[in-house]
Coordinates of C-alpha atoms and ligand atoms in Angstrom, one line a residue:
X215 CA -78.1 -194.9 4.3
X216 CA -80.3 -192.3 3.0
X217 CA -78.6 -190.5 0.1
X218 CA -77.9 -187.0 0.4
X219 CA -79.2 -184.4 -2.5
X220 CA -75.5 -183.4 -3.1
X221 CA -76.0 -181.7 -6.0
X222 CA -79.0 -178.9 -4.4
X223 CA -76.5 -178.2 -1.5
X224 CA -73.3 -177.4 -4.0
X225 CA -75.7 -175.4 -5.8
X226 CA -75.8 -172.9 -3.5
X227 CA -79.8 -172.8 -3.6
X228 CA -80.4 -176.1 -1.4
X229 CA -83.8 -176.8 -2.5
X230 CA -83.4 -180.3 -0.6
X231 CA -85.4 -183.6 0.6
X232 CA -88.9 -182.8 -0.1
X233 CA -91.0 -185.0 1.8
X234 CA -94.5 -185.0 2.6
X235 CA -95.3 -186.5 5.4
X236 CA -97.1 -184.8 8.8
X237 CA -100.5 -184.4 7.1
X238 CA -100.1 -188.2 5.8
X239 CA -100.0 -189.7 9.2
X240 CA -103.1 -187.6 10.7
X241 CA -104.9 -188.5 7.5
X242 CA -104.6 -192.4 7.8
X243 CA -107.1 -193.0 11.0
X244 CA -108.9 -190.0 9.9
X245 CA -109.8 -192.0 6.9
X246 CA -110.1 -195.5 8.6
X247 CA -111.8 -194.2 11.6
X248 CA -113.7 -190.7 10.9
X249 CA -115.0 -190.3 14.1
X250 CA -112.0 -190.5 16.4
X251 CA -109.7 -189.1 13.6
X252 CA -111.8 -186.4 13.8
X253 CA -111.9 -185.7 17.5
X254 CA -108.8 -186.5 18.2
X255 CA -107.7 -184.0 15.2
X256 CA -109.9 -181.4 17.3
X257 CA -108.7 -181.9 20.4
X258 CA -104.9 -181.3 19.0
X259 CA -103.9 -178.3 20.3
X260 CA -102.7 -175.7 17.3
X261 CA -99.2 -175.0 17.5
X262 CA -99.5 -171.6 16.2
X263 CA -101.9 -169.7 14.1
X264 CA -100.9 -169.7 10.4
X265 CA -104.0 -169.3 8.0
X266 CA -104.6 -172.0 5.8
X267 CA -105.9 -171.3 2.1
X268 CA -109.2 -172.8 1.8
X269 CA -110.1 -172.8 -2.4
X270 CA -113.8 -172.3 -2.2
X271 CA -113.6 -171.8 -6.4
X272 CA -115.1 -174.9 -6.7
X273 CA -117.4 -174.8 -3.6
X274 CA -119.1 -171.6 -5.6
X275 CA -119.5 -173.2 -8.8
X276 CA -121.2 -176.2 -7.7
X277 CA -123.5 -173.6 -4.9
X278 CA -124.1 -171.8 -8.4
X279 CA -125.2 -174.7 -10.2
X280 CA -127.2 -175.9 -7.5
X281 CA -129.2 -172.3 -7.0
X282 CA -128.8 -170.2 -10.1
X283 CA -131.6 -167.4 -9.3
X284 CA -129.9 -166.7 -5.7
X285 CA -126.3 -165.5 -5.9
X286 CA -124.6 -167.2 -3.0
X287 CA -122.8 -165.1 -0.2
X288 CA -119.5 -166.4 1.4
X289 CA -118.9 -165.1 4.8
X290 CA -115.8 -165.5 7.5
X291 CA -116.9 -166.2 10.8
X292 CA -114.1 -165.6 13.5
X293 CA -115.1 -167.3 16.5
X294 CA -115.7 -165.4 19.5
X295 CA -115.3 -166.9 23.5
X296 CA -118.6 -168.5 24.5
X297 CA -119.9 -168.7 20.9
X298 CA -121.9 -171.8 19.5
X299 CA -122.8 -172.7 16.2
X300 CA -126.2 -171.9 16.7
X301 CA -125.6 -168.4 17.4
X302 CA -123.1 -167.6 14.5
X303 CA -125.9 -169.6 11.9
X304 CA -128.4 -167.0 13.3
X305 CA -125.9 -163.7 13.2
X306 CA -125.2 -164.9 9.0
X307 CA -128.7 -165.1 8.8
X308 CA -128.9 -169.2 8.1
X309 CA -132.0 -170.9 8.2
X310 CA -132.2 -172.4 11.7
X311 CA -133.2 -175.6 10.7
X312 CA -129.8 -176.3 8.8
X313 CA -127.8 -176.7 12.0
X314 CA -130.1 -179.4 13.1
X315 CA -130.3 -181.2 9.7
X316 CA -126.0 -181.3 9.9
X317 CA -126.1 -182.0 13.8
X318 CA -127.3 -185.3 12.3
X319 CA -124.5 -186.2 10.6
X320 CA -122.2 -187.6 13.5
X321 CA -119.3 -186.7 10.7
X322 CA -120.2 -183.0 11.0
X323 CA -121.4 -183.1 14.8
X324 CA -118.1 -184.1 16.1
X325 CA -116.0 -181.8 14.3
X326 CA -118.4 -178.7 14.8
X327 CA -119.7 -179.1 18.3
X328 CA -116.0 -177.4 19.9
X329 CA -115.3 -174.6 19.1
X330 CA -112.6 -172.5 19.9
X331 CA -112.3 -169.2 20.0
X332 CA -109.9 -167.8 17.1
X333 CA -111.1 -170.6 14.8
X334 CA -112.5 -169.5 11.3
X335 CA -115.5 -171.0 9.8
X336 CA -116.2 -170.1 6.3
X337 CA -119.9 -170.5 5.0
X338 CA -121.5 -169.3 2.1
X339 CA -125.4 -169.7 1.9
X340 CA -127.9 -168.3 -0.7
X341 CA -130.8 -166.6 0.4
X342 CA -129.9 -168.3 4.0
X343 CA -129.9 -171.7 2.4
X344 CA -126.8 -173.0 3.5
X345 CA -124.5 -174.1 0.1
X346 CA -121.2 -175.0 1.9
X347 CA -119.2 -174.8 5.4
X348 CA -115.4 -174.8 5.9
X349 CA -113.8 -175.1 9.1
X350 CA -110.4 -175.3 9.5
X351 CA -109.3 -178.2 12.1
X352 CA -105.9 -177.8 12.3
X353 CA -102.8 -176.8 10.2
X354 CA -103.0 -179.3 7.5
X355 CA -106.9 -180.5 7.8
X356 CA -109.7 -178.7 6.8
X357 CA -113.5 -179.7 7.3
X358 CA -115.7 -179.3 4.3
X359 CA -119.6 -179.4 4.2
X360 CA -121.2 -178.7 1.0
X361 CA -124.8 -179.1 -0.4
X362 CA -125.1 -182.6 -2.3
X363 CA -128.5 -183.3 -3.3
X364 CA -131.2 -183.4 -0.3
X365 CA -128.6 -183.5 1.8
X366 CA -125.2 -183.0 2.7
X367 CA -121.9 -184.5 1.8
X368 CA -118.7 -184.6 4.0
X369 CA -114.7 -184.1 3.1
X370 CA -112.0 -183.8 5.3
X371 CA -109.7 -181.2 2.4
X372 CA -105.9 -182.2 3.5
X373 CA -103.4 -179.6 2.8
X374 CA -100.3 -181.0 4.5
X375 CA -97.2 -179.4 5.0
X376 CA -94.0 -180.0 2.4
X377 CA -91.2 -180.1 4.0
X378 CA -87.7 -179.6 2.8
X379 CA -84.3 -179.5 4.6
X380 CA -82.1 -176.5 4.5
X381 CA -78.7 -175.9 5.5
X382 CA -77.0 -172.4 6.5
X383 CA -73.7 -171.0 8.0
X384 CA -73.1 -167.9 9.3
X385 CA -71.3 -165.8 11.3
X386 CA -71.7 -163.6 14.2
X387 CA -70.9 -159.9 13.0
X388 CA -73.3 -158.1 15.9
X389 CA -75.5 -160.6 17.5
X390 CA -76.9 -164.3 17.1
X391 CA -80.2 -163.2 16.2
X392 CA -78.8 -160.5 13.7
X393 CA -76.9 -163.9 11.9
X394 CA -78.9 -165.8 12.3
X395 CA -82.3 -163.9 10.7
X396 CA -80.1 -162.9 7.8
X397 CA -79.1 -166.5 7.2
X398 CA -83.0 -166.7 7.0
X399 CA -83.6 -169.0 10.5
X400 CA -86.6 -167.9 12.0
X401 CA -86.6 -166.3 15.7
X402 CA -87.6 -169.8 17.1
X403 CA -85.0 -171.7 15.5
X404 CA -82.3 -169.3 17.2
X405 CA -83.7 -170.1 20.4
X406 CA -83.6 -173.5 20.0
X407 CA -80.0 -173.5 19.4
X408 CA -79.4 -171.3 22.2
X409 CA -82.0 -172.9 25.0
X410 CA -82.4 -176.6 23.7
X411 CA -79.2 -177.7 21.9
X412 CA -76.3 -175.6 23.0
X413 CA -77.3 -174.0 26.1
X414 CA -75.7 -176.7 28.3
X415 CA -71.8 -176.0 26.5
X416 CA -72.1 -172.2 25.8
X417 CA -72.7 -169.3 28.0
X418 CA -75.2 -167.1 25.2
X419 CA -75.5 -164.3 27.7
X420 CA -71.4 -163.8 27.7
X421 CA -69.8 -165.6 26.3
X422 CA -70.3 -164.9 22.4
X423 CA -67.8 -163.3 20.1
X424 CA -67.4 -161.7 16.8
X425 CA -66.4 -164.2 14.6
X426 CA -68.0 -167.0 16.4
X427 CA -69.9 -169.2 13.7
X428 CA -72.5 -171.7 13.3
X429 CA -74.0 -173.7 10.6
X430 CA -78.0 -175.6 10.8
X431 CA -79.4 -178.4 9.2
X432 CA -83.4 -177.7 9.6
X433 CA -86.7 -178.8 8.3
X434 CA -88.7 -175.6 6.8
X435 CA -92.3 -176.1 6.4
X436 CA -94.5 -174.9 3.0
X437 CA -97.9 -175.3 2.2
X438 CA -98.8 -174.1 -1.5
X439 CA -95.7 -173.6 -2.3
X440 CA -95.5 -171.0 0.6
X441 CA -93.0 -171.1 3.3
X442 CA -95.0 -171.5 7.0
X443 CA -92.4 -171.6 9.2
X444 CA -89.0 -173.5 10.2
X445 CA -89.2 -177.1 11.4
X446 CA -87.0 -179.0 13.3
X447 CA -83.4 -178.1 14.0
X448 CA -81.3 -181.5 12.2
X449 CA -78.3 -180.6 13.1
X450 CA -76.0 -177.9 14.3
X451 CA -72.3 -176.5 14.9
X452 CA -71.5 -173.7 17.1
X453 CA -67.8 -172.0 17.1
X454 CA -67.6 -170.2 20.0
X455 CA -64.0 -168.5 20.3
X456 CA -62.5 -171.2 18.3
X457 CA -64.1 -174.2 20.4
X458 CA -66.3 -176.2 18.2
X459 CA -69.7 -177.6 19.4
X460 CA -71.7 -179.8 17.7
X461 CA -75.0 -181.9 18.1
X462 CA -77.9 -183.7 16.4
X463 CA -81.3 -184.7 16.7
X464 CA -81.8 -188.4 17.2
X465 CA -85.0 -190.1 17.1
X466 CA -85.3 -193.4 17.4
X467 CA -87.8 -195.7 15.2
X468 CA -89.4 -197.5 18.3
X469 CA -89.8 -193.9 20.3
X470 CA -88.0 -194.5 22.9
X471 CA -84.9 -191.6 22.6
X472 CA -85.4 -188.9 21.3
X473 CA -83.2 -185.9 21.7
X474 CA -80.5 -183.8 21.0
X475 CA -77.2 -185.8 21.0
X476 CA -72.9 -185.3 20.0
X477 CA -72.1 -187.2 17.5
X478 CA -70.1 -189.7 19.9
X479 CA -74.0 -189.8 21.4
X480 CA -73.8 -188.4 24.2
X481 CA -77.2 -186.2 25.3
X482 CA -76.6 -182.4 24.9
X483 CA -78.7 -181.7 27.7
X484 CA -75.9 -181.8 30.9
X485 CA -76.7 -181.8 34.9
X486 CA -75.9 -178.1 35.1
X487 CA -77.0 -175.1 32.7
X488 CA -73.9 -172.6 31.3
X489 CA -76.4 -169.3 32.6
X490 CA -79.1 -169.7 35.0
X491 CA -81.3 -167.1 33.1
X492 CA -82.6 -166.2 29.6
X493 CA -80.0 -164.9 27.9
X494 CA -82.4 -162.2 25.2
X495 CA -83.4 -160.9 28.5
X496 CA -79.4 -160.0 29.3
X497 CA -77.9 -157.0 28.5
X498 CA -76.8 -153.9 29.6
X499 CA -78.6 -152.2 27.0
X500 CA -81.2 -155.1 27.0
X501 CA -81.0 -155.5 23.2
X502 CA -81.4 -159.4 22.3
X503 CA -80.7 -158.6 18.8
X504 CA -77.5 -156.9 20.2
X505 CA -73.9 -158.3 21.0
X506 CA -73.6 -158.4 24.7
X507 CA -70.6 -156.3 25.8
X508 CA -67.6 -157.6 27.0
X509 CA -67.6 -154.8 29.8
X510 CA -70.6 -156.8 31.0
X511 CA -68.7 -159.5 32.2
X512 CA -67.3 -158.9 35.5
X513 CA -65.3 -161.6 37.2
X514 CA -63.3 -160.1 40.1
X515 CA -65.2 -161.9 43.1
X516 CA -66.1 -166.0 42.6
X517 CA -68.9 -165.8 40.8
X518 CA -70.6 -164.7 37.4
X519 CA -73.1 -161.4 37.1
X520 CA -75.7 -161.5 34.2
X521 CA -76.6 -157.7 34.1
X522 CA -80.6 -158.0 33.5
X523 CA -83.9 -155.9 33.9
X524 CA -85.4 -156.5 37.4
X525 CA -87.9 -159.6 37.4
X526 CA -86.0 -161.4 34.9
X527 CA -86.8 -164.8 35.9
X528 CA -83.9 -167.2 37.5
X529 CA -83.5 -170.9 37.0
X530 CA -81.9 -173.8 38.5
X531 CA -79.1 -174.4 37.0
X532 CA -79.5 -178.1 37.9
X533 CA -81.2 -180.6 40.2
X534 CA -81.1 -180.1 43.5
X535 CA -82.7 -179.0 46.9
X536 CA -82.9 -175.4 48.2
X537 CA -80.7 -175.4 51.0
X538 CA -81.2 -172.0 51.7
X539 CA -83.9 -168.9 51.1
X540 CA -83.7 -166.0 52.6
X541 CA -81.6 -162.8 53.0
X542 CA -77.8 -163.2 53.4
X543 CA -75.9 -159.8 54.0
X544 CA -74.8 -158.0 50.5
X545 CA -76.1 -160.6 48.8
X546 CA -79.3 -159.0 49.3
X547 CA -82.2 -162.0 48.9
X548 CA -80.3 -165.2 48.3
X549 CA -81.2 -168.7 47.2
X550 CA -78.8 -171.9 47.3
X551 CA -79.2 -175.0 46.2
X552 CA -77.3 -178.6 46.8
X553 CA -76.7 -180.5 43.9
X554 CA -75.4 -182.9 45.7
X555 CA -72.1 -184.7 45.5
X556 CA -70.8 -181.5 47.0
X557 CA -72.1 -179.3 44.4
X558 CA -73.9 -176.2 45.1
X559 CA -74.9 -173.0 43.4
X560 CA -75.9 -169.9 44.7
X561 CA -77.9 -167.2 43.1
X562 CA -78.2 -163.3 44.4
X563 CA -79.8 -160.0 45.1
X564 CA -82.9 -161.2 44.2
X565 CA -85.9 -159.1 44.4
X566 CA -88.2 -161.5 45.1
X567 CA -88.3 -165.4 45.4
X568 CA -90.3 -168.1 43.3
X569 CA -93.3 -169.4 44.9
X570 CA -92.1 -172.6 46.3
X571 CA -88.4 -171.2 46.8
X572 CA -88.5 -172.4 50.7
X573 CA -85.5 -174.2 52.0
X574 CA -85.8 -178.5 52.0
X575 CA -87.6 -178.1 48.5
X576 CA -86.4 -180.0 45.5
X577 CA -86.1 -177.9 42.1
X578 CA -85.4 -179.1 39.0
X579 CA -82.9 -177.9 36.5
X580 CA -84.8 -174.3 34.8
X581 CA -87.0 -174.4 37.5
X582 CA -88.3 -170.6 38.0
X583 CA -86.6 -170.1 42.1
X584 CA -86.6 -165.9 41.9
X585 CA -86.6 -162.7 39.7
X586 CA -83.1 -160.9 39.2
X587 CA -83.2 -157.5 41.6
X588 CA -80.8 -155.2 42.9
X589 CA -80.9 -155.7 47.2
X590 CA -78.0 -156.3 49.4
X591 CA -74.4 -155.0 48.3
X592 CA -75.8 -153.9 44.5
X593 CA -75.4 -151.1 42.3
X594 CA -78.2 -152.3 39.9
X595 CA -80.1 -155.0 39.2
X596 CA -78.1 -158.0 38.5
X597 CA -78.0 -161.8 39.1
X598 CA -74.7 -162.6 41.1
X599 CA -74.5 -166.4 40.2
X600 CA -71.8 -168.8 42.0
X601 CA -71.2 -172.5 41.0
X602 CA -69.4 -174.0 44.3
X603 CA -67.7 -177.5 44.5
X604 CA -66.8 -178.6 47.7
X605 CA -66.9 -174.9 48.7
X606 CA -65.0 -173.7 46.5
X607 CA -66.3 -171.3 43.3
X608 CA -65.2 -173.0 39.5
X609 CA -66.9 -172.6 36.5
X610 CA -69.7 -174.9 35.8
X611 CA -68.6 -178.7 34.8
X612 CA -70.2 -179.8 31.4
X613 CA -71.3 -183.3 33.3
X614 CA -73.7 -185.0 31.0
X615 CA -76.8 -186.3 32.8
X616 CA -76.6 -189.9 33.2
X617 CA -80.0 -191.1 31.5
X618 CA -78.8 -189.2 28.2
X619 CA -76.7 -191.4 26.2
X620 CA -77.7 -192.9 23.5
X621 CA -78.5 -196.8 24.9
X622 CA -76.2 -199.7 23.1
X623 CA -78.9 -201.2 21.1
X624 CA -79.6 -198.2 19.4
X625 CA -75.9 -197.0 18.3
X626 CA -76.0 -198.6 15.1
X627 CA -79.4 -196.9 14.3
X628 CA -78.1 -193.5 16.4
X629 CA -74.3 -193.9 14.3
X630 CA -76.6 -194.0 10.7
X631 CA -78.6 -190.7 11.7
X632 CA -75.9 -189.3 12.8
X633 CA -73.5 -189.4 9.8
X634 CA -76.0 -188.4 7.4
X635 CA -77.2 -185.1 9.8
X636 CA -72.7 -184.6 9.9
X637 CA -73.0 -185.0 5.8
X638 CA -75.7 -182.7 5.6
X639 CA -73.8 -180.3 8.0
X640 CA -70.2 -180.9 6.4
X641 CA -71.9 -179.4 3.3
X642 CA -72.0 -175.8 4.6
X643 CA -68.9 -175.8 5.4
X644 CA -67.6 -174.0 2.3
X645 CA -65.0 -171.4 1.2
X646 CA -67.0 -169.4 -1.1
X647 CA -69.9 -168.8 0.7
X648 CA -72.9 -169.9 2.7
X649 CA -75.4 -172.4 1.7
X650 CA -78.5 -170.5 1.9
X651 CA -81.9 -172.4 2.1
X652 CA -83.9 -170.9 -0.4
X653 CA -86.4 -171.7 -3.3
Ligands
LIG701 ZN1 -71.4 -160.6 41.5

């Protein structure tokens, strides 16, 4: 069993679990295998587009030693679409034949020869000599060129992410977003517990209260001692009106589950979503950061409405085939869809259909099928949703998908996990106060 930094937590500060390990794993073949750990660090798509802090201190000491009459420049090149390397040597005002001289270092070749628009290159050159070149390859690995002699020598700079585990409660005053930004989670992490770990159990669009709470265990991500951005969601807890919900992220060492889990193990993810549509995009007032009214729940007929700006996209609530597309009285344009097993749910006043909404199609659950309008028997735009078994309307069964539990071989490994994410989430749980994660 891991142990648990007890102490950070009941200090209030939770400072917690410093590990360093993303940029450790990239850097490993990088080292054994330059080459491919190069190219296969270039063709990694970047996540998002956080500027790393590239120290050129020591770059311009050494180009100062190396040319002391010339004072060398250091210029930021922001790649344009369609640019080559050629063109941005020639716009800094480099001597030409530089580019082929580092074109001949396969090192250098393979990690400059894509380039993607966005990406910053760094050089600084005296007198058009080129002294050093810094190219940022992803995140946590930066390319560095720099004069050496007749030549050129060659360091991949690694600036990996720390990554620390913080634990916060809070509770909903106004809105979700509203608690959770001041508990300091980032907008992606309240998604995530909304759209990827609760959105199966909890209704976001109506079924939040004042008073509901929830507590997160989550990885946030520094780099220099400054915070990048929020990491994985650990754990979590969601009281919503009084019912507690609670799941955590299992990964297993060989790979092969990995997911969002109760703590019995049994997958979060269930064959039918709790609202068939973003819930920031829901609203009467169409104010994510806002509470959604009560008044916008109406329930007089056999079915849900989600009050929400016309072309708000709809999704399958589950797996199924379209039994029907097409216009259906005041529902206006209508899409249903078998589930099977005598399940169907229909979805209405539509203003227009997905693209391969067309009846005998199969859709899979969140699926895109239409865009939320106001036609047929509608007084504004609105998605009239209807979960039917055997005919008849009932609220949406919280059936977990069958492929989702955690396998027997792995609930000793799942039950280990799991208690130390529960620890870690137990630890919030406290009468004087939330356990902010903070340095
Ligand atoms: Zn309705």
């Amino acid at each position: 069993m891991p142990t648990l930094p007890i102490a950070d937590f009941r200090g209030g500060r939770a400072a917690t679990t410093r590990s360093v390990a993303t940029g450790r794993r990239w850097l490993a073949p990088a080292a054994a295998l330059p080459l491919i750990g190069a190219l296969a660090l270039l063709l990694r798509p970047t996540a998002d587009d956080v500027p790393a802090t590239i120290d050129l201190t020591q770059l311009a000491a050494a180009a100062a030693a190396a040319a002391p009459e010339a004072s060398p420049l250091s210029v930021e090149v922001r790649v344009e679409s369609n640019d080559t390397l050629d063109r941005i040597f020639r716009s800094v005002g480099i001597d030409h034949t530089t580019l082929s001289e580092l074109r001949q270092l396969s090192d250098v070749r393979k990690a400059l020869d894509v380039l993607r628009p966005g990406d910053i290159i760094t050089l600084t050159h005296a007198d058009g000599a080129l002294l050093s070149l810094n190219r940022r390859i992803s995140n946590t690995l930066t390319l560095s060129v720099a004069r050496a002699g007749d030549g050129y020598a060659v360091d991949y700079i690694e600036n990996p992410f720390e990554v620390e585990v913080g634990a916060t409660r809070a509770r909903i005053d106004s809105s979700l977003f509203a608690a959770g930004r001041a508990a300091g989670l980032g907008s992606e992490t309240i998604m995530v517990l909304a759209n990827e770990i609760f959105g199966w159990d909890i209704d976001f669009a109506l079924d939040i209260r004042r008073g509901d709470e929830f507590a997160v265990v989550y990885q946030r991500k520094f780099q220099d001692g400054r915070y990048v951005r929020d990491g994985r969601v650990l754990a979590a807890e969601f009281v919503n009106q009084g019912r507690v919900h609670r799941a955590v992220w299992f990964e297993s060492a060989d790979g092969s589950v990995r997911g969002y889990f109760t703590p019995e193990g049994r997958g979060m993810r269930k064959a039918f979503l709790r609202a068939p549509l973003d819930f920031t995009r829901i609203s009467s007032g169409f104010n994510p950061r806002r509470l959604h009214p009560i008044s916008g729940r109406v329930r007089a007929h056999r079915g849900v409405d989600y009050a929400a700006p016309t072309g708000t996209p709809i999704w399958a609530a589950g797996d199924g085939r379209i039994q029907f597309a097409g216009r259906k009285g005041g529902y206006g344009n209508t899409v249903i869809i078998d589930h099977g097993r005598g399940v169907s749910t229909l979805y209405a006043h539509m203003s227009r259909f997905g693209r391969a909404t067309r009846a005998g199609t199969r859709v899979a659950q969140g699926q895109v099928i239409g865009y939320v309008g106001s036609t047929g028997a509608s007084t504004g735009p609105h998605l009239h949703y209807e979960y039917l078994v055997g005919g008849q309307h009932r609220n949406p069964a919280t059936v977990t998908l069958p492929d989702t539990e955690v396998p027997a071989h792995l609930e000793a490994e799942f039950g280990a996990a799991a208690a130390t994410a529960l620890a870690q989430l137990r630890l919030t749980d406290r009468s004087d106060g939330p356990a902010l994660a903070s340095r």
